[in-house]
């Protein structure tokens, strides 16, 4: 009997995570059901010590975990969720049944468990699970609930405690030894190390140069057609039986790899000599090798492959992909998007096969349905593959979706349908062309071709590639129909030079793949991990590439030298295995946590072995590691030698290069490193160039009024002038005196600025005069350039010189003009790039206040330092706009604090006076609305504070 039939006339409360999900499900359940959102987690470990109940002290208060009593977690209801919890309790009090309908993975199971713990229901409780939000799926989930899976809850709780211990114990070490406000995490630190190691490989890389020949050969047959071309290209393969060296034959040191004894390395001179010796050579076909070509469909999407393809095809970052997928899932368009599975249900297979027949015809439908086995170890995220929802797939045109949601749905739909189509088949051909050079050397050229005779699934979908030079699966290369012994004429033989390239930096897509291949972390968390290391400024994006900052070099250096095991790839993967064993009931949580935190020990090791954790070779001792920090030399950790006398240092205010003084005891020479300079571009030559630039304090002379020395300096935000205050001048407290400072004009430089210039700059703002009503008008230099100010009314000036020359009459004339609410007449664009694939609007490059930027009329994105107006490509322009859209609009902080208090009072009154049930419900809604707004803002402040304290997420 279903739960609903047991209480046919009662009210059922269904709790999901998000309001959007609640809205969709509510439409499927009808009367008798109240569907409400928990709005994510309602309870968690405390973010700061201030949230911990007063009865807890010491380490428990700092960590939020009682490590001495079986690692008992101290859970607190999130400040921004207290009003929502009150609302849920009120709704539960009027309900006869409770359905916990959170997501089916570990995190969803944990949210359901926390809801049960906090709400303390006295009515029957059911766990309602589904992997798609359709009417059929929801009704089946209501009719067939299950119990809470305590193993999944324990596994998630163990992960949460582990990540808290890692983050809250290791992050303070970074604060003390590298820089305040940094963070460490079980997976984020390993991901950062991967990016740093790739940059180290690029820095150590030495380019090798190699040459070969490219020939164009003609068959002499006419007429030719597309199926049987007259000419074809082939590349030099061997000389006298020795294979011509290619890029893969060289190591990262620029030399041929060991074992390349039968390889010939051609330089430019040798290649040109060989080309000249082949000018009169008679060539012929030496062999033709034909093989059948077959390519099977790609498996349906799981979380990571969806992120990778969305990056390659749509230019989406992992975070953006998951945000869009979340909306599609919550609105009933796709199945659950956090999954390790590539399996399709029988219903989904039937829907896909029906669509293949409908759209492509029966010739493209295989006789038997295709099944796909998951390649992910310990796949646990339940569910099917990511696919269109329902027992009949809506085509993209039928969804009514637009923008990002349409594009991602289309990608998922195409991949799913293609997975149930026939193989692509054809022929691959290799032709070897040979001849003898004038000096007697035997040479062979090689050409390969591919003909697809039946495209199969490639009609619907072709997978992208991380390498922009890679050939996609649907690309054909046709060769002429030739046979062994056929004579060929060399129409052209051209020497070509090549150079080996350093390993490519990770993109979001390739980093996701690397983490999954190494079995580090859970695929469902990769998007948040990548977002975290970008937000922490450990990594920044240059185009689509992930570039490590110099700060990340210092952090990884410390972790490798003093916490090596914590950032070891195998160790992190084995931890993941252990956590999966806990989820499967094969290991116990507390003994495992004891080993990780306190170390092995005879007792701990024995208990761990009994608990199923007998492989005690990789756990133990975090507490001891973070206790003895004396061996960590903070200066050494953050120093990296560039040359014999130049060192890169990562300081508290950013990275800089330093040359030690030749005189002992004297300060050395320093220069700041430009923001977002890729580490592999900091060469000895660039360091010398930075150090050669004017830096330090340039004394300009004393101020004739105050007598204070005026100096010019080069700061991180540009050159400026300031004054040196006398010794003993208070710098803090109520009587603190701040030195006057002023940025140099754009027309000034450090090596030309004079005392007179400094005095003029420091005289700003200048009083121009007063208007007829007595309001003072001043000329000021601000962040956005020179301007006039009268009360709260500001007007821009056209040049910096006007700050000193504009008269009162001229200023009044400017104020007499209507204030421009927008910009002045738009200047013509600097460059036109074409139509943006997302907004479908024309994209142009314009010159703005902060320099050139790309815009489609809706979104603006400033060009980066490495972008140039003349050379920027349309693809780069679209990429910048896509990144800007992914970041979303800048959030503005509301300033109406008094209004919140008034609203709160009003709400309280309403709540107090309400007596009837209906009135209670109305009051609850008003209270929730008001409290939620206030609580969210308060929580946002606390969250920001917590982030500067420590980060404990993986």
mmCIF file of N, CA, C and O in Angstrom, residues 555-637:
data_model
loop_
_atom_site.group_PDB
_atom_site.id
_atom_site.type_symbol
_atom_site.label_atom_id
_atom_site.label_comp_id
_atom_site.label_asym_id
_atom_site.label_seq_id
_atom_site.Cartn_x
_atom_site.Cartn_y
_atom_site.Cartn_z
ATOM 1 N N UNK A 555 52.470 28.270 -2.280
ATOM 2 C CA UNK A 555 51.599 27.388 -1.503
ATOM 3 C C UNK A 555 51.934 25.929 -1.775
ATOM 4 O O UNK A 555 52.088 25.113 -0.857
ATOM 5 N N UNK A 556 52.045 25.571 -3.057
ATOM 6 C CA UNK A 556 52.348 24.180 -3.414
ATOM 7 C C UNK A 556 53.740 23.801 -2.927
ATOM 8 O O UNK A 556 53.960 22.662 -2.477
ATOM 9 N N UNK A 557 54.688 24.719 -2.982
ATOM 10 C CA UNK A 557 56.040 24.458 -2.488
ATOM 11 C C UNK A 557 56.010 24.073 -1.009
ATOM 12 O O UNK A 557 56.636 23.096 -0.583
ATOM 13 N N UNK A 558 55.253 24.825 -0.221
ATOM 14 C CA UNK A 558 55.139 24.517 1.215
ATOM 15 C C UNK A 558 54.470 23.159 1.423
ATOM 16 O O UNK A 558 54.950 22.325 2.207
ATOM 17 N N UNK A 559 53.367 22.923 0.721
ATOM 18 C CA UNK A 559 52.633 21.677 0.925
ATOM 19 C C UNK A 559 53.464 20.466 0.508
ATOM 20 O O UNK A 559 53.450 19.426 1.181
ATOM 21 N N UNK A 560 54.200 20.585 -0.586
ATOM 22 C CA UNK A 560 55.019 19.454 -1.047
ATOM 23 C C UNK A 560 56.143 19.141 -0.076
ATOM 24 O O UNK A 560 56.449 17.974 0.178
ATOM 25 N N UNK A 561 56.767 20.180 0.474
ATOM 26 C CA UNK A 561 57.936 19.959 1.332
ATOM 27 C C UNK A 561 57.567 19.527 2.743
ATOM 28 O O UNK A 561 58.308 18.787 3.378
ATOM 29 N N UNK A 562 56.413 20.001 3.228
ATOM 30 C CA UNK A 562 56.098 19.746 4.633
ATOM 31 C C UNK A 562 54.791 18.970 4.840
ATOM 32 O O UNK A 562 54.525 18.491 5.937
ATOM 33 N N UNK A 563 53.973 18.862 3.807
ATOM 34 C CA UNK A 563 52.747 18.063 3.890
ATOM 35 C C UNK A 563 52.639 17.210 2.632
ATOM 36 O O UNK A 563 51.566 17.108 2.019
ATOM 37 N N UNK A 564 53.761 16.625 2.239
ATOM 38 C CA UNK A 564 53.831 15.922 0.965
ATOM 39 C C UNK A 564 52.747 14.896 0.753
ATOM 40 O O UNK A 564 52.193 14.774 -0.336
ATOM 41 N N UNK A 565 52.430 14.147 1.806
ATOM 42 C CA UNK A 565 51.436 13.088 1.655
ATOM 43 C C UNK A 565 50.049 13.664 1.376
ATOM 44 O O UNK A 565 49.251 13.084 0.643
ATOM 45 N N UNK A 566 49.762 14.855 1.923
ATOM 46 C CA UNK A 566 48.435 15.437 1.758
ATOM 47 C C UNK A 566 48.163 15.902 0.328
ATOM 48 O O UNK A 566 47.011 16.056 -0.063
ATOM 49 N N UNK A 567 49.225 16.159 -0.427
ATOM 50 C CA UNK A 567 49.017 16.561 -1.827
ATOM 51 C C UNK A 567 49.557 15.497 -2.781
ATOM 52 O O UNK A 567 49.756 15.763 -3.962
ATOM 53 N N UNK A 568 49.794 14.307 -2.256
ATOM 54 C CA UNK A 568 50.223 13.199 -3.102
ATOM 55 C C UNK A 568 49.013 12.670 -3.863
ATOM 56 O O UNK A 568 47.948 12.432 -3.283
ATOM 57 N N UNK A 569 49.170 12.475 -5.161
ATOM 58 C CA UNK A 569 48.029 12.066 -5.986
ATOM 59 C C UNK A 569 47.508 10.695 -5.584
ATOM 60 O O UNK A 569 46.287 10.485 -5.470
ATOM 61 N N UNK A 570 48.393 9.738 -5.369
ATOM 62 C CA UNK A 570 47.964 8.389 -5.012
ATOM 63 C C UNK A 570 47.306 8.365 -3.639
ATOM 64 O O UNK A 570 46.314 7.664 -3.420
ATOM 65 N N UNK A 571 47.865 9.141 -2.713
ATOM 66 C CA UNK A 571 47.300 9.206 -1.365
ATOM 67 C C UNK A 571 45.863 9.729 -1.409
ATOM 68 O O UNK A 571 44.950 9.177 -0.787
ATOM 69 N N UNK A 572 45.664 10.796 -2.182
ATOM 70 C CA UNK A 572 44.333 11.390 -2.282
ATOM 71 C C UNK A 572 43.355 10.411 -2.923
ATOM 72 O O UNK A 572 42.197 10.300 -2.507
ATOM 73 N N UNK A 573 43.819 9.659 -3.940
ATOM 74 C CA UNK A 573 42.958 8.675 -4.591
ATOM 75 C C UNK A 573 42.620 7.530 -3.632
ATOM 76 O O UNK A 573 41.481 7.046 -3.598
ATOM 77 N N UNK A 574 43.607 7.106 -2.817
ATOM 78 C CA UNK A 574 43.346 6.017 -1.868
ATOM 79 C C UNK A 574 42.376 6.466 -0.777
ATOM 80 O O UNK A 574 41.573 5.668 -0.286
ATOM 81 N N UNK A 575 42.458 7.724 -0.396
ATOM 82 C CA UNK A 575 41.483 8.246 0.564
ATOM 83 C C UNK A 575 40.075 8.127 -0.009
ATOM 84 O O UNK A 575 39.126 7.801 0.702
ATOM 85 N N UNK A 576 39.937 8.427 -1.302
ATOM 86 C CA UNK A 576 38.635 8.331 -1.957
ATOM 87 C C UNK A 576 38.137 6.888 -1.915
ATOM 88 O O UNK A 576 36.948 6.629 -1.691
ATOM 89 N N UNK A 577 39.055 5.931 -2.129
ATOM 90 C CA UNK A 577 38.682 4.516 -2.039
ATOM 91 C C UNK A 577 38.167 4.175 -0.645
ATOM 92 O O UNK A 577 37.169 3.461 -0.488
ATOM 93 N N UNK A 578 38.877 4.681 0.372
ATOM 94 C CA UNK A 578 38.475 4.396 1.748
ATOM 95 C C UNK A 578 37.088 4.955 2.052
ATOM 96 O O UNK A 578 36.261 4.311 2.706
ATOM 97 N N UNK A 579 36.837 6.171 1.570
ATOM 98 C CA UNK A 579 35.529 6.776 1.804
ATOM 99 C C UNK A 579 34.431 5.985 1.102
ATOM 100 O O UNK A 579 33.313 5.860 1.615
ATOM 101 N N UNK A 580 34.740 5.436 -0.052
ATOM 102 C CA UNK A 580 33.766 4.591 -0.757
ATOM 103 C C UNK A 580 33.515 3.289 0.013
ATOM 104 O O UNK A 580 32.398 2.762 0.024
ATOM 105 N N UNK A 581 34.555 2.775 0.658
ATOM 106 C CA UNK A 581 34.398 1.553 1.458
ATOM 107 C C UNK A 581 33.537 1.823 2.686
ATOM 108 O O UNK A 581 32.753 0.974 3.108
ATOM 109 N N UNK A 582 33.662 3.020 3.245
ATOM 110 C CA UNK A 582 32.799 3.389 4.369
ATOM 111 C C UNK A 582 31.349 3.448 3.896
ATOM 112 O O UNK A 582 30.437 2.965 4.567
ATOM 113 N N UNK A 583 31.133 4.013 2.701
ATOM 114 C CA UNK A 583 29.776 4.090 2.154
ATOM 115 C C UNK A 583 29.202 2.706 1.903
ATOM 116 O O UNK A 583 27.993 2.493 2.042
ATOM 117 N N UNK A 584 30.072 1.760 1.550
ATOM 118 C CA UNK A 584 29.613 0.392 1.260
ATOM 119 C C UNK A 584 29.490 -0.451 2.519
ATOM 120 O O UNK A 584 29.108 -1.622 2.447
ATOM 121 N N UNK A 585 29.853 0.115 3.677
ATOM 122 C CA UNK A 585 29.784 -0.642 4.925
ATOM 123 C C UNK A 585 30.956 -1.562 5.144
ATOM 124 O O UNK A 585 30.945 -2.399 6.044
ATOM 125 N N UNK A 586 32.026 -1.410 4.333
ATOM 126 C CA UNK A 586 33.202 -2.276 4.452
ATOM 127 C C UNK A 586 34.247 -1.695 5.399
ATOM 128 O O UNK A 586 35.252 -2.336 5.683
ATOM 129 N N UNK A 587 34.065 -0.475 5.833
ATOM 130 C CA UNK A 587 34.984 0.165 6.782
ATOM 131 C C UNK A 587 34.179 1.065 7.695
ATOM 132 O O UNK A 587 33.051 1.452 7.372
ATOM 133 N N UNK A 588 34.769 1.385 8.843
ATOM 134 C CA UNK A 588 34.080 2.211 9.825
ATOM 135 C C UNK A 588 34.701 3.603 9.867
ATOM 136 O O UNK A 588 35.915 3.767 9.736
ATOM 137 N N UNK A 589 33.860 4.571 10.101
ATOM 138 C CA UNK A 589 34.262 5.977 10.002
ATOM 139 C C UNK A 589 35.218 6.407 11.107
ATOM 140 O O UNK A 589 36.281 6.961 10.834
ATOM 141 N N UNK A 590 34.867 6.154 12.357
ATOM 142 C CA UNK A 590 35.647 6.711 13.472
ATOM 143 C C UNK A 590 37.083 6.185 13.521
ATOM 144 O O UNK A 590 38.026 6.979 13.623
ATOM 145 N N UNK A 591 37.329 4.860 13.434
ATOM 146 C CA UNK A 591 38.718 4.398 13.413
ATOM 147 C C UNK A 591 39.517 5.000 12.250
ATOM 148 O O UNK A 591 40.697 5.301 12.390
ATOM 149 N N UNK A 592 38.864 5.161 11.127
ATOM 150 C CA UNK A 592 39.554 5.727 9.959
ATOM 151 C C UNK A 592 39.944 7.183 10.230
ATOM 152 O O UNK A 592 41.065 7.602 9.928
ATOM 153 N N UNK A 593 39.032 7.971 10.796
ATOM 154 C CA UNK A 593 39.337 9.370 11.107
ATOM 155 C C UNK A 593 40.431 9.475 12.168
ATOM 156 O O UNK A 593 41.276 10.373 12.113
ATOM 157 N N UNK A 594 40.432 8.547 13.109
ATOM 158 C CA UNK A 594 41.474 8.568 14.140
ATOM 159 C C UNK A 594 42.850 8.369 13.527
ATOM 160 O O UNK A 594 43.813 9.046 13.898
ATOM 161 N N UNK A 595 42.941 7.449 12.601
ATOM 162 C CA UNK A 595 44.232 7.212 11.943
ATOM 163 C C UNK A 595 44.675 8.426 11.157
ATOM 164 O O UNK A 595 45.848 8.797 11.157
ATOM 165 N N UNK A 596 43.737 9.049 10.453
ATOM 166 C CA UNK A 596 44.076 10.213 9.638
ATOM 167 C C UNK A 596 44.544 11.367 10.508
ATOM 168 O O UNK A 596 45.525 12.050 10.191
ATOM 169 N N UNK A 597 43.885 11.591 11.624
ATOM 170 C CA UNK A 597 44.169 12.784 12.426
ATOM 171 C C UNK A 597 45.273 12.565 13.454
ATOM 172 O O UNK A 597 46.173 13.394 13.592
ATOM 173 N N UNK A 598 45.207 11.425 14.169
ATOM 174 C CA UNK A 598 46.164 11.204 15.256
ATOM 175 C C UNK A 598 47.348 10.332 14.844
ATOM 176 O O UNK A 598 48.354 10.273 15.544
ATOM 177 N N UNK A 599 47.237 9.616 13.739
ATOM 178 C CA UNK A 599 48.316 8.729 13.336
ATOM 179 C C UNK A 599 47.977 7.295 13.652
ATOM 180 O O UNK A 599 46.945 6.982 14.252
ATOM 181 N N UNK A 600 48.891 6.394 13.255
ATOM 182 C CA UNK A 600 48.631 4.965 13.408
ATOM 183 C C UNK A 600 48.581 4.551 14.868
ATOM 184 O O UNK A 600 47.538 4.437 15.445
ATOM 185 N N UNK A 601 49.742 4.372 15.493
ATOM 186 C CA UNK A 601 49.760 3.876 16.857
ATOM 187 C C UNK A 601 49.300 2.432 16.905
ATOM 188 O O UNK A 601 48.544 1.983 16.059
ATOM 189 N N UNK A 602 49.737 1.705 17.880
ATOM 190 C CA UNK A 602 49.390 0.283 17.938
ATOM 191 C C UNK A 602 47.895 0.075 18.100
ATOM 192 O O UNK A 602 47.275 -0.738 17.419
ATOM 193 N N UNK A 603 47.312 0.856 19.003
ATOM 194 C CA UNK A 603 45.876 0.686 19.253
ATOM 195 C C UNK A 603 45.080 1.113 18.039
ATOM 196 O O UNK A 603 44.185 0.429 17.566
ATOM 197 N N UNK A 604 45.453 2.306 17.495
ATOM 198 C CA UNK A 604 44.698 2.829 16.345
ATOM 199 C C UNK A 604 44.813 1.898 15.156
ATOM 200 O O UNK A 604 43.843 1.626 14.464
ATOM 201 N N UNK A 605 46.024 1.375 14.945
ATOM 202 C CA UNK A 605 46.221 0.498 13.783
ATOM 203 C C UNK A 605 45.405 -0.774 13.933
ATOM 204 O O UNK A 605 44.791 -1.252 12.987
ATOM 205 N N UNK A 606 45.389 -1.324 15.153
ATOM 206 C CA UNK A 606 44.624 -2.539 15.362
ATOM 207 C C UNK A 606 43.147 -2.323 15.164
ATOM 208 O O UNK A 606 42.462 -3.112 14.510
ATOM 209 N N UNK A 607 42.644 -1.217 15.735
ATOM 210 C CA UNK A 607 41.222 -0.915 15.585
ATOM 211 C C UNK A 607 40.872 -0.669 14.133
ATOM 212 O O UNK A 607 39.828 -1.080 13.644
ATOM 213 N N UNK A 608 41.775 0.018 13.421
ATOM 214 C CA UNK A 608 41.515 0.314 12.015
ATOM 215 C C UNK A 608 41.475 -0.966 11.200
ATOM 216 O O UNK A 608 40.645 -1.126 10.313
ATOM 217 N N UNK A 609 42.377 -1.906 11.532
ATOM 218 C CA UNK A 609 42.406 -3.171 10.790
ATOM 219 C C UNK A 609 41.105 -3.931 10.992
ATOM 220 O O UNK A 609 40.535 -4.486 10.060
ATOM 221 N N UNK A 610 40.629 -3.917 12.238
ATOM 222 C CA UNK A 610 39.372 -4.614 12.513
ATOM 223 C C UNK A 610 38.212 -3.933 11.793
ATOM 224 O O UNK A 610 37.225 -4.568 11.442
ATOM 225 N N UNK A 611 38.346 -2.627 11.616
ATOM 226 C CA UNK A 611 37.260 -1.875 10.979
ATOM 227 C C UNK A 611 37.292 -1.991 9.470
ATOM 228 O O UNK A 611 36.466 -1.434 8.781
ATOM 229 N N UNK A 612 38.282 -2.716 8.959
ATOM 230 C CA UNK A 612 38.365 -2.857 7.515
ATOM 231 C C UNK A 612 39.313 -1.863 6.879
ATOM 232 O O UNK A 612 39.292 -1.652 5.682
ATOM 233 N N UNK A 613 40.150 -1.204 7.688
ATOM 234 C CA UNK A 613 41.110 -0.234 7.172
ATOM 235 C C UNK A 613 42.525 -0.742 7.382
ATOM 236 O O UNK A 613 43.407 -0.019 7.815
ATOM 237 N N UNK A 614 42.783 -1.980 7.073
ATOM 238 C CA UNK A 614 44.068 -2.574 7.390
ATOM 239 C C UNK A 614 45.217 -2.147 6.521
ATOM 240 O O UNK A 614 46.341 -2.557 6.748
ATOM 241 N N UNK A 615 44.965 -1.346 5.483
ATOM 242 C CA UNK A 615 46.063 -0.949 4.602
ATOM 243 C C UNK A 615 46.734 0.297 5.157
ATOM 244 O O UNK A 615 46.849 1.304 4.483
ATOM 245 N N UNK A 616 47.195 0.240 6.386
ATOM 246 C CA UNK A 616 47.651 1.433 7.085
ATOM 247 C C UNK A 616 48.907 2.063 6.564
ATOM 248 O O UNK A 616 49.739 2.496 7.347
ATOM 249 N N UNK A 617 49.085 2.122 5.269
ATOM 250 C CA UNK A 617 50.310 2.703 4.728
ATOM 251 C C UNK A 617 50.122 4.135 4.289
ATOM 252 O O UNK A 617 51.045 4.766 3.830
ATOM 253 N N UNK A 618 48.910 4.678 4.389
ATOM 254 C CA UNK A 618 48.745 6.003 3.822
ATOM 255 C C UNK A 618 47.965 6.965 4.705
ATOM 256 O O UNK A 618 47.628 8.056 4.268
ATOM 257 N N UNK A 619 47.676 6.598 5.933
ATOM 258 C CA UNK A 619 46.951 7.519 6.799
ATOM 259 C C UNK A 619 47.748 7.807 8.063
ATOM 260 O O UNK A 619 48.536 7.008 8.514
ATOM 261 N N UNK A 620 47.460 8.953 8.649
ATOM 262 C CA UNK A 620 47.973 9.193 9.989
ATOM 263 C C UNK A 620 48.743 10.470 10.160
ATOM 264 O O UNK A 620 49.532 10.865 9.317
ATOM 265 N N UNK A 621 48.461 11.128 11.299
ATOM 266 C CA UNK A 621 49.329 12.163 11.774
ATOM 267 C C UNK A 621 49.097 13.581 11.340
ATOM 268 O O UNK A 621 50.029 14.373 11.388
ATOM 269 N N UNK A 622 47.887 13.985 10.930
ATOM 270 C CA UNK A 622 47.672 15.377 10.537
ATOM 271 C C UNK A 622 47.951 16.310 11.708
ATOM 272 O O UNK A 622 48.595 17.356 11.545
ATOM 273 N N UNK A 623 47.483 15.945 12.888
ATOM 274 C CA UNK A 623 47.649 16.804 14.064
ATOM 275 C C UNK A 623 49.129 17.071 14.330
ATOM 276 O O UNK A 623 49.530 18.207 14.612
ATOM 277 N N UNK A 624 49.949 16.046 14.236
ATOM 278 C CA UNK A 624 51.390 16.214 14.478
ATOM 279 C C UNK A 624 52.031 17.065 13.392
ATOM 280 O O UNK A 624 52.899 17.893 13.671
ATOM 281 N N UNK A 625 51.582 16.892 12.170
ATOM 282 C CA UNK A 625 52.152 17.659 11.060
ATOM 283 C C UNK A 625 51.961 19.160 11.239
ATOM 284 O O UNK A 625 52.845 19.954 10.927
ATOM 285 N N UNK A 626 50.776 19.569 11.718
ATOM 286 C CA UNK A 626 50.492 21.004 11.821
ATOM 287 C C UNK A 626 50.937 21.594 13.149
ATOM 288 O O UNK A 626 50.832 22.808 13.346
ATOM 289 N N UNK A 627 51.434 20.755 14.054
ATOM 290 C CA UNK A 627 51.848 21.252 15.376
ATOM 291 C C UNK A 627 53.262 21.803 15.349
ATOM 292 O O UNK A 627 53.541 22.881 15.874
ATOM 293 N N UNK A 628 54.188 21.089 14.711
ATOM 294 C CA UNK A 628 55.591 21.505 14.691
ATOM 295 C C UNK A 628 55.879 22.248 13.391
ATOM 296 O O UNK A 628 56.137 21.653 12.353
ATOM 297 N N UNK A 629 55.839 23.577 13.453
ATOM 298 C CA UNK A 629 56.053 24.399 12.259
ATOM 299 C C UNK A 629 57.422 25.064 12.246
ATOM 300 O O UNK A 629 57.727 25.847 11.347
ATOM 301 N N UNK A 630 58.234 24.740 13.241
ATOM 302 C CA UNK A 630 59.537 25.401 13.346
ATOM 303 C C UNK A 630 60.444 25.144 12.159
ATOM 304 O O UNK A 630 61.285 25.970 11.810
ATOM 305 N N UNK A 631 60.285 23.994 11.528
ATOM 306 C CA UNK A 631 61.173 23.643 10.417
ATOM 307 C C UNK A 631 60.814 24.365 9.127
ATOM 308 O O UNK A 631 61.553 24.307 8.148
ATOM 309 N N UNK A 632 59.674 25.044 9.104
ATOM 310 C CA UNK A 632 59.229 25.713 7.872
ATOM 311 C C UNK A 632 59.816 27.120 7.819
ATOM 312 O O UNK A 632 59.481 27.974 8.638
ATOM 313 N N UNK A 633 60.702 27.350 6.871
ATOM 314 C CA UNK A 633 61.294 28.667 6.654
ATOM 315 C C UNK A 633 60.408 29.432 5.677
ATOM 316 O O UNK A 633 60.382 29.151 4.475
ATOM 317 N N UNK A 634 59.675 30.418 6.192
ATOM 318 C CA UNK A 634 58.699 31.137 5.369
ATOM 319 C C UNK A 634 59.352 31.819 4.173
ATOM 320 O O UNK A 634 58.810 31.815 3.071
ATOM 321 N N UNK A 635 60.544 32.394 4.355
ATOM 322 C CA UNK A 635 61.203 33.096 3.261
ATOM 323 C C UNK A 635 61.669 32.117 2.182
ATOM 324 O O UNK A 635 61.523 32.372 0.985
ATOM 325 N N UNK A 636 62.181 30.983 2.633
ATOM 326 C CA UNK A 636 62.653 29.986 1.671
ATOM 327 C C UNK A 636 61.499 29.406 0.863
ATOM 328 O O UNK A 636 61.607 29.193 -0.350
ATOM 329 N N UNK A 637 60.372 29.164 1.525
ATOM 330 C CA UNK A 637 59.198 28.595 0.854
ATOM 331 C C UNK A 637 58.725 29.502 -0.275
ATOM 332 O O UNK A 637 58.277 29.029 -1.314
#
